[in-house]
C-alpha positions as protocol buffer text, in pm:
chain_id: "A"
residue {
  index: 1
  type: MET
  ca { x: 1995 y: 1061 z: -24 }
}
residue {
  index: 2
  type: ASN
  ca { x: 2021 y: 950 z: -373 }
}
residue {
  index: 3
  type: VAL
  ca { x: 1698 y: 1060 z: -579 }
}
residue {
  index: 4
  type: ASP
  ca { x: 1755 y: 730 z: -778 }
}
residue {
  index: 5
  type: LYS
  ca { x: 1718 y: 522 z: -479 }
}
residue {
  index: 6
  type: LEU
  ca { x: 1401 y: 701 z: -399 }
}
residue {
  index: 7
  type: LYS
  ca { x: 1257 y: 617 z: -709 }
}
residue {
  index: 8
  type: VAL
  ca { x: 1351 y: 252 z: -664 }
}
residue {
  index: 9
  type: ASN
  ca { x: 1208 y: 232 z: -316 }
}
residue {
  index: 10
  type: PHE
  ca { x: 871 y: 410 z: -369 }
}
residue {
  index: 11
  type: GLY
  ca { x: 742 y: 173 z: -656 }
}
residue {
  index: 12
  type: SER
  ca { x: 883 y: -131 z: -485 }
}
residue {
  index: 13
  type: ARG
  ca { x: 729 y: -48 z: -159 }
}
residue {
  index: 14
  type: VAL
  ca { x: 386 y: 15 z: -310 }
}
residue {
  index: 15
  type: GLU
  ca { x: 391 y: -296 z: -517 }
}
residue {
  index: 16
  type: GLU
  ca { x: 496 y: -484 z: -204 }
}
residue {
  index: 17
  type: LEU
  ca { x: 201 y: -337 z: 5 }
}
residue {
  index: 18
  type: LEU
  ca { x: -49 y: -445 z: -272 }
}
residue {
  index: 19
  type: LYS
  ca { x: 58 y: -780 z: -275 }
}
residue {
  index: 20
  type: GLU
  ca { x: 68 y: -816 z: 103 }
}
residue {
  index: 21
  type: ARG
  ca { x: -249 y: -678 z: 137 }
}
residue {
  index: 22
  type: GLN
  ca { x: -401 y: -859 z: -140 }
}
residue {
  index: 23
  type: ILE
  ca { x: -518 y: -530 z: -311 }
}
residue {
  index: 24
  type: LYS
  ca { x: -605 y: -518 z: -667 }
}
residue {
  index: 25
  type: PRO
  ca { x: -417 y: -246 z: -867 }
}
residue {
  index: 26
  type: GLY
  ca { x: -731 y: -127 z: -1015 }
}
residue {
  index: 27
  type: ASP
  ca { x: -894 y: -68 z: -670 }
}
residue {
  index: 28
  type: PHE
  ca { x: -557 y: 110 z: -573 }
}
residue {
  index: 29
  type: TYR
  ca { x: -585 y: 346 z: -870 }
}
residue {
  index: 30
  type: LYS
  ca { x: -941 y: 419 z: -827 }
}
residue {
  index: 31
  type: ALA
  ca { x: -894 y: 504 z: -454 }
}
residue {
  index: 32
  type: ILE
  ca { x: -583 y: 747 z: -505 }
}
residue {
  index: 33
  type: GLY
  ca { x: -728 y: 890 z: -836 }
}
residue {
  index: 34
  type: ILE
  ca { x: -429 y: 790 z: -1059 }
}
residue {
  index: 35
  type: VAL
  ca { x: -414 y: 641 z: -1379 }
}
residue {
  index: 36
  type: PRO
  ca { x: -240 y: 291 z: -1426 }
}
residue {
  index: 37
  type: GLN
  ca { x: 28 y: 445 z: -1621 }
}
residue {
  index: 38
  type: ALA
  ca { x: 148 y: 654 z: -1301 }
}
residue {
  index: 39
  type: PHE
  ca { x: 168 y: 319 z: -1113 }
}
residue {
  index: 40
  type: TYR
  ca { x: 352 y: 177 z: -1390 }
}
residue {
  index: 41
  type: ASP
  ca { x: 604 y: 461 z: -1404 }
}
residue {
  index: 42
  type: TRP
  ca { x: 676 y: 428 z: -1041 }
}
residue {
  index: 43
  type: LYS
  ca { x: 751 y: 42 z: -1057 }
}
residue {
  index: 44
  type: LYS
  ca { x: 978 y: 119 z: -1379 }
}
residue {
  index: 45
  type: LYS
  ca { x: 1154 y: 361 z: -1132 }
}
residue {
  index: 46
  type: ASP
  ca { x: 1113 y: 635 z: -1380 }
}
residue {
  index: 47
  type: GLN
  ca { x: 915 y: 871 z: -1153 }
}
residue {
  index: 48
  type: VAL
  ca { x: 802 y: 921 z: -795 }
}
residue {
  index: 49
  type: PRO
  ca { x: 486 y: 1094 z: -728 }
}
residue {
  index: 50
  type: TYR
  ca { x: 426 y: 1466 z: -626 }
}
residue {
  index: 51
  type: ALA
  ca { x: 403 y: 1518 z: -265 }
}
residue {
  index: 52
  type: THR
  ca { x: 31 y: 1526 z: -251 }
}
residue {
  index: 53
  type: THR
  ca { x: 16 y: 1191 z: -431 }
}
residue {
  index: 54
  type: ALA
  ca { x: 264 y: 1049 z: -198 }
}
residue {
  index: 55
  type: LEU
  ca { x: 60 y: 1144 z: 105 }
}
residue {
  index: 56
  type: LYS
  ca { x: -248 y: 977 z: -47 }
}
residue {
  index: 57
  type: VAL
  ca { x: -64 y: 673 z: -104 }
}
residue {
  index: 58
  type: ALA
  ca { x: 69 y: 667 z: 262 }
}
residue {
  index: 59
  type: SER
  ca { x: -262 y: 740 z: 392 }
}
residue {
  index: 60
  type: TYR
  ca { x: -430 y: 460 z: 185 }
}
residue {
  index: 61
  type: PHE
  ca { x: -178 y: 208 z: 314 }
}
residue {
  index: 62
  type: GLY
  ca { x: -160 y: 347 z: 664 }
}
residue {
  index: 63
  type: VAL
  ca { x: 203 y: 397 z: 628 }
}
residue {
  index: 64
  type: THR
  ca { x: 439 y: 694 z: 642 }
}
residue {
  index: 65
  type: VAL
  ca { x: 569 y: 880 z: 343 }
}
residue {
  index: 66
  type: GLU
  ca { x: 892 y: 806 z: 517 }
}
residue {
  index: 67
  type: TYR
  ca { x: 827 y: 446 z: 479 }
}
residue {
  index: 68
  type: LEU
  ca { x: 751 y: 461 z: 109 }
}
residue {
  index: 69
  type: ILE
  ca { x: 1041 y: 639 z: 30 }
}
residue {
  index: 70
  type: GLU
  ca { x: 1333 y: 519 z: 284 }
}
residue {
  index: 71
  type: GLY
  ca { x: 1174 y: 193 z: 428 }
}
residue {
  index: 72
  type: CYS
  ca { x: 1190 y: 353 z: 760 }
}
residue {
  index: 73
  type: THR
  ca { x: 981 y: 147 z: 1024 }
}
residue {
  index: 74
  type: ASP
  ca { x: 1119 y: 335 z: 1354 }
}
residue {
  index: 75
  type: ASN
  ca { x: 816 y: 524 z: 1392 }
}
residue {
  index: 76
  type: PRO
  ca { x: 597 y: 337 z: 1675 }
}
residue {
  index: 77
  type: LEU
  ca { x: 286 y: 472 z: 1547 }
}
residue {
  index: 78
  type: GLN
  ca { x: 363 y: 306 z: 1207 }
}
residue {
  index: 79
  type: ALA
  ca { x: 397 y: -37 z: 1366 }
}
residue {
  index: 80
  type: LYS
  ca { x: 72 y: 19 z: 1554 }
}
residue {
  index: 81
  type: VAL
  ca { x: -121 y: 90 z: 1243 }
}
residue {
  index: 82
  type: PHE
  ca { x: 29 y: -190 z: 1074 }
}
residue {
  index: 83
  type: GLU
  ca { x: -65 y: -433 z: 1369 }
}
residue {
  index: 84
  type: LEU
  ca { x: -432 y: -279 z: 1372 }
}
residue {
  index: 85
  type: GLN
  ca { x: -474 y: -326 z: 984 }
}
residue {
  index: 86
  type: GLN
  ca { x: -358 y: -698 z: 1023 }
}
residue {
  index: 87
  type: LYS
  ca { x: -619 y: -748 z: 1281 }
}
residue {
  index: 88
  type: ASN
  ca { x: -891 y: -575 z: 1054 }
}
residue {
  index: 89
  type: LYS
  ca { x: -813 y: -777 z: 784 }
}
residue {
  index: 90
  type: GLU
  ca { x: -840 y: -1107 z: 1016 }
}
residue {
  index: 91
  type: LEU
  ca { x: -1187 y: -1002 z: 1142 }
}
residue {
  index: 92
  type: ALA
  ca { x: -1293 y: -925 z: 798 }
}
residue {
  index: 93
  type: ASP
  ca { x: -1185 y: -1272 z: 681 }
}
residue {
  index: 94
  type: LYS
  ca { x: -1375 y: -1425 z: 983 }
}
residue {
  index: 95
  type: LEU
  ca { x: -1700 y: -1211 z: 922 }
}
residue {
  index: 96
  type: ARG
  ca { x: -1671 y: -1324 z: 539 }
}
residue {
  index: 97
  type: GLU
  ca { x: -1672 y: -1693 z: 670 }
}
residue {
  index: 98
  type: ILE
  ca { x: -1971 y: -1649 z: 890 }
}
residue {
  index: 99
  type: ALA
  ca { x: -2155 y: -1474 z: 636 }
}
residue {
  index: 100
  type: ASP
  ca { x: -2099 y: -1739 z: 376 }
}
residue {
  index: 101
  type: LYS
  ca { x: -2209 y: -2006 z: 623 }
}
residue {
  index: 102
  type: LEU
  ca { x: -2517 y: -1832 z: 692 }
}
residue {
  index: 103
  type: ALA
  ca { x: -2594 y: -1799 z: 320 }
}
residue {
  index: 104
  type: GLU
  ca { x: -2573 y: -2176 z: 292 }
}
residue {
  index: 105
  type: PRO
  ca { x: -2937 y: -2327 z: 247 }
}
């Protein structure tokens, strides 16, 4: 596999996941333990993270490292994780709505 392609995929996929899940970059940096410059470098396609950081990123999003690098979604567990994350987001949104209604005078 072409190393340059890996660089493009990793940064692009992380950026896509942040947008899809409406995660603020600052929250992501803090959770993973990186500085904004590291993420900027991934997006610019100049660098890919060390394996330990790639594992942290994959765990944070509930995806595989293979997905972040290659875009592989053949893993049935990956699909199930994504489905559960979507359901959790929907439940959180509903709970937020209920809490807002209960807080109204």
